[in-house]
Amino acid sequence: MKQTTSDTVNHNDALLKEADRCVKCGICLPHCPTYKLTQDEGDSPRGRISLIQGIASGALDSQRAHRHLDRCLGCLACQSACPSGVDYSRLIDGYRATRSQTRRQRIIHSLITRLPYQGWSRIGLWLYTHTGLRQLLRPLIGKKMRRLDDLLPNRARLGSWRPRYPTSSPKQGRVGLFTGCAGRISDRPALDAAIAVLTRLGYEVVVPENQGCCGAMHQHGGDPTSAERMSNVNQRAFDNQGLDAIIYLASGCGAQLTRHPFAAPLYEISQFLNRCHWPTECQLNAMDCTVGLHSPCTLKYPLELTNEPEQLLRRIPDLRLVCLDQIDCCGAAGSYLLEQPAMSDALGSRAIRQVALQQLQFLATSNSGCALQLAREVRQSPQTIRTVHPVELINQSLNNHP
């Protein structure tokens, strides 16, 4: 719906009111990944808030200002550090809602959020990754499409899920599983592992066929109307299923889903597994390996669930866990890794250089975008490391025989 002049004035007034709470103290600066990389005030939270103030008041409108704002990851590390409690998420999302999406943004969002639900596109992707088509076509595609190709799994696991998975042990409850859009391609092994673990623990798993994208990419890309519409789709899909809980794996999706109420409580998969009852016959078996655990920004800041995957993985005997707390934002940030390739690559390279890869057999993370970004960086190293979701290791441990 097109905004009227009155709506625009009210929107800008709300942005200015929130921005005025920033006292420009600079405490946020050392927490901002882009500022640490460029040392440019325009790439800092304080600088970006000043730019939003100038744009919202009508005193400023330049491509350079918009460029600094477009390079914001939306990681919210600054918001967690702000002593004044400035709602930076509201400011950056609000600013982007005043700008029209570019044609490139619309194409990227459509590719990521719509194609995974189309049967023909899943078949096409299988043919592309499992036959010689990828090697044949890659030299012919442009640089931007090659970047997208770099993020695809080497051999994508495709296909749809059944609407219901019965328990394989005495029933404890009934849960819904949110699959997401990109996760249908990039997180397929993790989603399959989640179903296996939950049913083994006694939970019937429902995978609604009419669920859709969480809307995060649209919310943070300046299209809150589409994000609201997608939320309504998911509420209709899950709310009449008689569920005890709704489980999500990707923390980026979870941060968006928690913006809207559902009939059943929402849980991140590690959070749920840490709280549910484990039958005596479901014992985790030893895994003699070293795992690096990465905490996505969405898990750390809006969700505040950083400790959940760590707590879960520490239950596996003999597993050596290295918490990679030194990593800032990896540069994935939803569609950011496609829309801001130079900055994303710089942040990804910086993140992976902070990891002693030679020590690891697995690199675990709880967000699909981060997994794609980190996996691409790992592939450029000489080490053979598998990038996984923590629930994949739990499933492997359950299936290991002592």
CSV table of C-alpha atoms in Angstrom, one decimal:
chain,number,residue,atom,x,y,z
A,1,MET,CA,0.0,0.0,0.0
A,2,LYS,CA,1.4,3.4,-1.0
A,3,GLN,CA,2.0,5.8,1.9
A,4,THR,CA,0.3,9.2,1.9
A,5,THR,CA,2.2,12.3,2.7
A,6,SER,CA,0.7,12.3,6.2
A,7,ASP,CA,1.9,8.7,6.7
A,8,THR,CA,5.4,9.6,5.6
A,9,VAL,CA,5.6,12.6,8.0
A,10,ASN,CA,4.4,10.5,10.9
A,11,HIS,CA,6.8,7.7,10.0
A,12,ASN,CA,9.8,10.2,9.8
A,13,ASP,CA,8.7,11.8,13.1
A,14,ALA,CA,8.7,8.4,14.8
A,15,LEU,CA,12.2,7.7,13.4
A,16,LEU,CA,13.5,11.1,14.6
A,17,LYS,CA,12.0,10.6,18.1
A,18,GLU,CA,13.8,7.2,18.5
A,19,ALA,CA,17.0,8.5,16.9
A,20,ASP,CA,17.1,11.5,19.4
A,21,ARG,CA,17.5,9.0,22.2
A,22,CYS,CA,21.1,8.3,20.9
A,23,VAL,CA,23.5,10.5,22.9
A,24,LYS,CA,26.4,9.7,20.4
A,25,CYS,CA,28.5,8.4,23.3
A,26,GLY,CA,30.4,5.9,21.0
A,27,ILE,CA,30.1,2.9,23.3
A,28,CYS,CA,28.6,1.0,20.3
A,29,LEU,CA,31.5,1.5,18.0
A,30,PRO,CA,33.8,-1.4,19.1
A,31,HIS,CA,30.8,-3.7,18.9
A,32,CYS,CA,30.0,-2.9,15.2
A,33,PRO,CA,31.6,-5.3,12.7
A,34,THR,CA,31.5,-2.9,9.7
A,35,TYR,CA,33.1,-0.1,11.7
A,36,LYS,CA,35.9,-2.4,13.0
A,37,LEU,CA,36.6,-3.3,9.4
A,38,THR,CA,36.5,0.1,7.8
A,39,GLN,CA,37.1,2.5,10.7
A,40,ASP,CA,34.7,4.9,8.9
A,41,GLU,CA,32.3,6.8,11.1
A,42,GLY,CA,29.6,6.4,8.5
A,43,ASP,CA,29.8,2.7,8.9
A,44,SER,CA,29.3,2.9,12.7
A,45,PRO,CA,25.9,2.7,14.5
A,46,ARG,CA,26.4,6.3,15.8
A,47,GLY,CA,27.2,7.5,12.3
A,48,ARG,CA,24.2,5.7,10.8
A,49,ILE,CA,21.8,7.1,13.3
A,50,SER,CA,23.0,10.6,12.4
A,51,LEU,CA,22.5,9.8,8.8
A,52,ILE,CA,18.9,8.6,9.5
A,53,GLN,CA,18.3,11.8,11.4
A,54,GLY,CA,19.4,13.8,8.4
A,55,ILE,CA,17.4,11.8,5.9
A,56,ALA,CA,14.2,11.7,8.1
A,57,SER,CA,14.4,15.5,8.7
A,58,GLY,CA,14.9,16.2,5.0
A,59,ALA,CA,18.3,17.8,5.6
A,60,LEU,CA,20.2,15.1,3.8
A,61,ASP,CA,19.8,12.9,0.8
A,62,SER,CA,22.9,11.6,-0.9
A,63,GLN,CA,24.0,8.3,-2.4
A,64,ARG,CA,27.0,8.2,-0.1
A,65,ALA,CA,24.7,8.4,3.0
A,66,HIS,CA,22.5,5.6,1.6
A,67,ARG,CA,25.5,3.5,0.8
A,68,HIS,CA,26.6,3.6,4.5
A,69,LEU,CA,23.1,2.7,5.6
A,70,ASP,CA,22.9,-0.1,3.0
A,71,ARG,CA,26.1,-1.6,4.4
A,72,CYS,CA,24.6,-2.1,7.8
A,73,LEU,CA,24.3,-5.8,8.6
A,74,GLY,CA,21.4,-5.4,11.1
A,75,CYS,CA,23.3,-7.7,13.5
A,76,LEU,CA,22.2,-5.6,16.5
A,77,ALA,CA,25.4,-6.0,18.4
A,78,CYS,CA,25.2,-2.2,18.9
A,79,GLN,CA,21.7,-2.4,20.4
A,80,SER,CA,22.8,-4.9,23.0
A,81,ALA,CA,25.6,-2.5,24.1
A,82,CYS,CA,23.7,0.7,24.1
A,83,PRO,CA,23.4,2.3,27.6
A,84,SER,CA,20.5,4.5,26.4
A,85,GLY,CA,18.4,1.5,25.1
A,86,VAL,CA,18.1,2.9,21.6
A,87,ASP,CA,16.0,0.5,19.4
A,88,TYR,CA,18.4,0.4,16.5
A,89,SER,CA,16.4,-2.4,14.8
A,90,ARG,CA,13.4,-0.1,14.6
A,91,LEU,CA,15.6,2.7,13.1
A,92,ILE,CA,17.3,0.7,10.4
A,93,ASP,CA,14.2,-1.2,9.4
A,94,GLY,CA,12.2,2.0,9.5
A,95,TYR,CA,14.7,3.8,7.3
A,96,ARG,CA,14.7,0.9,4.7
A,97,ALA,CA,10.9,0.9,4.7
A,98,THR,CA,11.1,4.5,3.3
A,99,ARG,CA,13.2,3.4,0.3
A,100,SER,CA,11.9,1.5,-2.8
A,101,GLN,CA,13.6,-1.9,-3.3
A,102,THR,CA,15.9,-2.1,-6.2
A,103,ARG,CA,15.2,-4.5,-9.1
A,104,ARG,CA,18.2,-6.5,-7.9
A,105,GLN,CA,16.8,-6.8,-4.4
A,106,ARG,CA,13.4,-7.9,-5.7
A,107,ILE,CA,15.1,-10.6,-7.8
A,108,ILE,CA,17.3,-11.9,-5.0
A,109,HIS,CA,14.4,-12.0,-2.5
A,110,SER,CA,12.2,-13.8,-5.0
A,111,LEU,CA,14.9,-16.4,-5.8
A,112,ILE,CA,15.5,-17.1,-2.1
A,113,THR,CA,12.0,-17.0,-0.7
A,114,ARG,CA,9.8,-18.4,-3.5
A,115,LEU,CA,11.7,-20.9,-5.6
A,116,PRO,CA,12.4,-23.4,-2.8
A,117,TYR,CA,8.6,-24.0,-2.6
A,118,GLN,CA,8.3,-24.8,-6.3
A,119,GLY,CA,8.5,-28.5,-7.2
A,120,TRP,CA,9.9,-27.8,-10.6
A,121,SER,CA,12.7,-25.6,-9.2
A,122,ARG,CA,13.7,-28.3,-6.7
A,123,ILE,CA,14.0,-30.8,-9.6
A,124,GLY,CA,16.0,-28.3,-11.6
A,125,LEU,CA,18.4,-27.7,-8.7
A,126,TRP,CA,18.8,-31.5,-8.3
A,127,LEU,CA,19.7,-31.8,-12.0
A,128,TYR,CA,22.1,-28.8,-11.7
A,129,THR,CA,24.0,-30.1,-8.7
A,130,HIS,CA,23.9,-33.9,-9.4
A,131,THR,CA,24.8,-33.9,-13.1
A,132,GLY,CA,27.4,-32.2,-15.2
A,133,LEU,CA,25.2,-29.1,-15.8
A,134,ARG,CA,26.9,-27.2,-13.0
A,135,GLN,CA,30.4,-27.6,-14.5
A,136,LEU,CA,29.0,-26.9,-18.0
A,137,LEU,CA,27.1,-23.7,-17.2
A,138,ARG,CA,29.3,-22.1,-14.5
A,139,PRO,CA,31.8,-20.6,-17.0
A,140,LEU,CA,28.8,-19.0,-18.9
A,141,ILE,CA,27.1,-17.3,-16.0
A,142,GLY,CA,27.9,-13.8,-14.7
A,143,LYS,CA,29.9,-12.9,-11.7
A,144,LYS,CA,26.9,-12.3,-9.5
A,145,MET,CA,25.3,-15.6,-10.4
A,146,ARG,CA,28.6,-17.4,-9.8
A,147,ARG,CA,28.5,-16.0,-6.3
A,148,LEU,CA,25.1,-17.5,-5.7
A,149,ASP,CA,26.3,-20.8,-7.2
A,150,ASP,CA,29.2,-20.7,-4.7
A,151,LEU,CA,26.7,-20.9,-1.9
A,152,LEU,CA,24.8,-23.9,-3.1
A,153,PRO,CA,25.6,-27.3,-1.4
A,154,ASN,CA,27.7,-29.5,-3.6
A,155,ARG,CA,24.9,-32.1,-3.8
A,156,ALA,CA,21.6,-30.6,-2.7
A,157,ARG,CA,19.2,-33.0,-0.9
A,158,LEU,CA,15.8,-32.2,-2.2
A,159,GLY,CA,12.2,-33.5,-2.0
A,160,SER,CA,9.3,-32.7,0.2
A,161,TRP,CA,8.5,-33.8,3.8
A,162,ARG,CA,5.5,-35.9,4.9
A,163,PRO,CA,2.9,-33.8,6.7
A,164,ARG,CA,3.3,-36.0,9.8
A,165,TYR,CA,6.0,-38.1,11.4
A,166,PRO,CA,4.9,-40.6,14.2
A,167,THR,CA,7.0,-41.2,17.2
A,168,SER,CA,9.3,-44.2,17.5
A,169,SER,CA,9.0,-44.3,21.3
A,170,PRO,CA,6.2,-43.6,23.9
A,171,LYS,CA,4.6,-40.3,22.9
A,172,GLN,CA,5.5,-37.2,24.9
A,173,GLY,CA,3.8,-34.6,22.7
A,174,ARG,CA,3.1,-33.1,19.3
A,175,VAL,CA,5.3,-30.4,17.8
A,176,GLY,CA,5.4,-28.4,14.5
A,177,LEU,CA,8.6,-28.0,12.5
A,178,PHE,CA,9.2,-24.7,10.7
A,179,THR,CA,11.3,-25.4,7.6
A,180,GLY,CA,11.9,-21.9,6.2
A,181,CYS,CA,12.5,-21.1,2.5
A,182,ALA,CA,16.3,-21.2,1.9
A,183,GLY,CA,16.4,-23.9,4.6
A,184,ARG,CA,14.5,-26.3,2.4
A,185,ILE,CA,17.7,-26.4,0.3
A,186,SER,CA,20.6,-25.5,2.6
A,187,ASP,CA,19.3,-27.0,5.9
A,188,ARG,CA,17.8,-30.2,4.5
A,189,PRO,CA,20.2,-32.5,6.5
A,190,ALA,CA,19.6,-30.5,9.7
A,191,LEU,CA,15.8,-30.6,9.3
A,192,ASP,CA,15.9,-34.3,8.6
A,193,ALA,CA,18.1,-34.8,11.7
A,194,ALA,CA,15.6,-32.7,13.8
A,195,ILE,CA,12.7,-35.0,12.8
A,196,ALA,CA,14.8,-38.1,13.6
A,197,VAL,CA,15.8,-36.8,17.0
A,198,LEU,CA,12.3,-35.5,18.0
A,199,THR,CA,10.4,-38.7,17.0
A,200,ARG,CA,13.0,-40.8,18.8
A,201,LEU,CA,12.4,-38.8,22.0
A,202,GLY,CA,8.6,-39.4,21.7
A,203,TYR,CA,7.4,-36.3,19.8
A,204,GLU,CA,5.1,-36.5,16.9
A,205,VAL,CA,6.4,-34.0,14.3
A,206,VAL,CA,4.0,-32.1,12.0
A,207,VAL,CA,5.4,-30.3,9.0
A,208,PRO,CA,2.6,-28.1,7.6
A,209,GLU,CA,2.6,-28.1,3.8
A,210,ASN,CA,1.1,-24.6,3.6
A,211,GLN,CA,3.8,-22.9,5.7
A,212,GLY,CA,6.0,-20.3,4.0
A,213,CYS,CA,8.9,-17.9,4.3
A,214,CYS,CA,9.3,-16.3,7.8
A,215,GLY,CA,9.5,-12.8,6.2
A,216,ALA,CA,12.8,-11.7,7.8
A,217,MET,CA,14.4,-10.9,4.5
A,218,HIS,CA,11.5,-8.6,3.6
A,219,GLN,CA,11.2,-7.1,7.1
A,220,HIS,CA,14.9,-6.0,7.0
A,221,GLY,CA,14.9,-5.2,3.3
A,222,GLY,CA,12.3,-2.5,3.5
A,223,ASP,CA,9.1,-4.5,2.8
A,224,PRO,CA,7.2,-4.8,6.1
A,225,THR,CA,3.9,-5.3,4.3
A,226,SER,CA,5.1,-8.6,2.7
A,227,ALA,CA,6.7,-9.7,6.0
A,228,GLU,CA,3.3,-9.2,7.8
A,229,ARG,CA,1.6,-11.2,5.0
A,230,MET,CA,4.0,-14.1,5.4
A,231,SER,CA,3.5,-14.1,9.2
A,232,ASN,CA,-0.2,-14.5,8.6
A,233,VAL,CA,0.4,-17.4,6.3
A,234,ASN,CA,2.5,-19.2,9.0
A,235,GLN,CA,0.0,-18.5,11.7
A,236,ARG,CA,-2.7,-20.1,9.7
A,237,ALA,CA,-0.5,-23.1,8.9
A,238,PHE,CA,0.5,-23.8,12.5
A,239,ASP,CA,-2.2,-22.5,14.7
A,240,ASN,CA,-4.9,-25.2,14.2
A,241,GLN,CA,-2.6,-28.2,14.5
A,242,GLY,CA,-3.0,-28.9,18.2
A,243,LEU,CA,0.7,-28.4,18.9
A,244,ASP,CA,2.5,-28.3,22.2
A,245,ALA,CA,5.4,-26.4,20.6
A,246,ILE,CA,6.7,-25.0,17.3
A,247,ILE,CA,10.3,-25.7,16.6
A,248,TYR,CA,12.7,-23.7,14.3
A,249,LEU,CA,16.3,-24.4,13.4
A,250,ALA,CA,17.5,-21.2,11.8
A,251,SER,CA,17.9,-18.5,14.3
A,252,GLY,CA,17.3,-15.8,11.6
A,253,CYS,CA,13.9,-17.2,11.1
A,254,GLY,CA,13.3,-17.6,14.8
A,255,ALA,CA,14.0,-13.9,15.4
A,256,GLN,CA,11.4,-13.0,12.9
A,257,LEU,CA,8.8,-15.6,14.0
A,258,THR,CA,9.0,-14.3,17.6
A,259,ARG,CA,7.7,-10.9,16.4
A,260,HIS,CA,4.2,-12.4,16.1
A,261,PRO,CA,2.2,-14.6,18.5
A,262,PHE,CA,1.4,-18.2,17.7
A,263,ALA,CA,-1.1,-20.5,19.4
A,264,ALA,CA,1.8,-22.7,20.6
A,265,PRO,CA,5.1,-21.5,22.1
A,266,LEU,CA,8.1,-21.1,19.8
A,267,TYR,CA,11.4,-22.9,20.6
A,268,GLU,CA,14.8,-23.0,19.0
A,269,ILE,CA,15.6,-26.7,18.5
A,270,SER,CA,18.5,-26.7,21.1
A,271,GLN,CA,16.4,-24.8,23.6
A,272,PHE,CA,13.6,-27.4,23.2
A,273,LEU,CA,15.9,-30.4,23.5
A,274,ASN,CA,17.6,-28.9,26.6
A,275,ARG,CA,14.1,-28.7,28.3
A,276,CYS,CA,12.3,-31.9,27.2
A,277,HIS,CA,12.5,-35.3,28.9
A,278,TRP,CA,15.0,-37.7,27.5
A,279,PRO,CA,13.9,-41.4,27.8
A,280,THR,CA,16.5,-43.7,29.4
A,281,GLU,CA,16.8,-45.6,26.1
A,282,CYS,CA,17.8,-42.4,24.3
A,283,GLN,CA,21.4,-42.1,25.4
A,284,LEU,CA,23.9,-39.9,23.6
A,285,ASN,CA,27.0,-42.0,22.7
A,286,ALA,CA,30.6,-40.9,22.6
A,287,MET,CA,32.0,-38.9,19.6
A,288,ASP,CA,35.8,-38.5,19.6
A,289,CYS,CA,36.0,-35.2,17.6
A,290,THR,CA,36.5,-31.5,18.0
A,291,VAL,CA,33.7,-29.1,17.2
A,292,GLY,CA,33.9,-25.4,16.7
A,293,LEU,CA,30.7,-23.7,17.8
A,294,HIS,CA,29.7,-20.5,16.1
A,295,SER,CA,26.9,-18.3,17.6
A,296,PRO,CA,24.9,-16.4,15.0
A,297,CYS,CA,24.1,-12.7,15.7
A,298,THR,CA,20.4,-13.5,15.7
A,299,LEU,CA,20.9,-16.2,18.4
A,300,LYS,CA,23.0,-13.8,20.5
A,301,TYR,CA,21.1,-10.6,20.3
A,302,PRO,CA,17.4,-10.6,19.6
A,303,LEU,CA,16.8,-14.2,20.8
A,304,GLU,CA,19.4,-14.2,23.6
A,305,LEU,CA,19.9,-18.0,23.3
A,306,THR,CA,23.6,-18.2,22.9
A,307,ASN,CA,24.1,-20.8,25.7
A,308,GLU,CA,21.5,-23.3,24.4
A,309,PRO,CA,23.5,-25.1,21.6
A,310,GLU,CA,26.6,-25.2,23.9
A,311,GLN,CA,24.6,-26.7,26.7
A,312,LEU,CA,23.2,-29.3,24.3
A,313,LEU,CA,26.5,-30.3,22.7
A,314,ARG,CA,28.2,-30.6,26.0
A,315,ARG,CA,25.9,-33.6,26.7
A,316,ILE,CA,27.8,-35.7,24.1
A,317,PRO,CA,30.5,-37.8,25.8
A,318,ASP,CA,34.1,-37.3,24.5
A,319,LEU,CA,33.1,-34.4,22.2
A,320,ARG,CA,35.6,-31.5,22.5
A,321,LEU,CA,33.8,-28.2,22.1
A,322,VAL,CA,35.6,-25.0,21.1
A,323,CYS,CA,33.3,-22.0,21.5
A,324,LEU,CA,34.2,-19.4,18.8
A,325,ASP,CA,33.2,-16.4,20.9
A,326,GLN,CA,35.8,-14.2,19.2
A,327,ILE,CA,33.9,-14.2,15.9
A,328,ASP,CA,31.9,-11.1,15.1
A,329,CYS,CA,29.2,-11.2,12.4
A,330,CYS,CA,30.3,-13.5,9.7
A,331,GLY,CA,28.8,-11.3,7.0
A,332,ALA,CA,25.9,-13.5,5.9
A,333,ALA,CA,23.0,-11.4,7.3
A,334,GLY,CA,20.2,-12.8,5.2
A,335,SER,CA,20.5,-11.4,1.6
A,336,TYR,CA,23.4,-9.2,2.6
A,337,LEU,CA,25.9,-11.7,1.4
A,338,LEU,CA,24.4,-11.3,-2.1
A,339,GLU,CA,23.6,-7.5,-2.0
A,340,GLN,CA,26.9,-6.4,-0.4
A,341,PRO,CA,29.4,-8.9,-1.7
A,342,ALA,CA,32.6,-7.0,-1.0
A,343,MET,CA,31.8,-6.2,2.6
A,344,SER,CA,30.3,-9.7,3.1
A,345,ASP,CA,33.5,-11.4,1.8
A,346,ALA,CA,35.7,-9.2,3.9
A,347,LEU,CA,33.7,-10.0,7.1
A,348,GLY,CA,33.6,-13.7,6.2
A,349,SER,CA,37.4,-13.9,5.6
A,350,ARG,CA,38.0,-12.0,8.8
A,351,ALA,CA,35.8,-14.4,10.8
A,352,ILE,CA,37.3,-17.6,9.5
A,353,ARG,CA,40.9,-16.3,10.1
A,354,GLN,CA,40.0,-16.1,13.8
A,355,VAL,CA,39.3,-19.9,13.8
A,356,ALA,CA,42.1,-22.5,14.3
A,357,LEU,CA,40.6,-24.7,11.6
A,358,GLN,CA,43.4,-27.3,11.9
A,359,GLN,CA,41.9,-28.4,15.2
A,360,LEU,CA,38.4,-29.0,14.0
A,361,GLN,CA,36.5,-31.8,12.4
A,362,PHE,CA,33.1,-30.0,12.5
A,363,LEU,CA,32.1,-26.3,12.4
A,364,ALA,CA,28.6,-26.0,14.0
A,365,THR,CA,26.3,-23.0,13.7
A,366,SER,CA,22.5,-22.4,14.2
A,367,ASN,CA,21.6,-20.3,11.2
A,368,SER,CA,21.4,-21.3,7.6
A,369,GLY,CA,22.9,-18.1,6.2
A,370,CYS,CA,25.9,-18.3,8.5
A,371,ALA,CA,26.3,-22.0,7.6
A,372,LEU,CA,26.5,-21.1,3.9
A,373,GLN,CA,28.9,-18.3,4.4
A,374,LEU,CA,31.2,-20.2,6.7
A,375,ALA,CA,31.1,-23.3,4.5
A,376,ARG,CA,32.2,-21.3,1.5
A,377,GLU,CA,35.1,-19.8,3.5
A,378,VAL,CA,36.1,-23.3,4.8
A,379,ARG,CA,36.1,-24.7,1.3
A,380,GLN,CA,38.9,-22.2,0.5
A,381,SER,CA,41.1,-23.6,3.2
A,382,PRO,CA,43.2,-26.8,3.0
A,383,GLN,CA,41.3,-28.4,6.0
A,384,THR,CA,38.4,-30.8,5.5
A,385,ILE,CA,35.8,-29.6,7.9
A,386,ARG,CA,32.1,-30.4,7.8
A,387,THR,CA,29.7,-27.4,8.5
A,388,VAL,CA,26.7,-28.7,10.4
A,389,HIS,CA,23.8,-27.6,12.6
A,390,PRO,CA,24.2,-28.8,16.2
A,391,VAL,CA,21.2,-31.1,15.9
A,392,GLU,CA,23.0,-33.1,13.2
A,393,LEU,CA,25.7,-34.0,15.8
A,394,ILE,CA,23.0,-34.9,18.3
A,395,ASN,CA,21.4,-37.3,15.7
A,396,GLN,CA,24.8,-38.7,14.9
A,397,SER,CA,25.6,-39.3,18.6
A,398,LEU,CA,22.2,-41.1,19.1
A,399,ASN,CA,23.0,-43.4,16.2
A,400,ASN,CA,26.6,-44.1,17.3
A,401,HIS,CA,27.0,-47.5,18.9
A,402,PRO,CA,29.4,-47.5,21.9
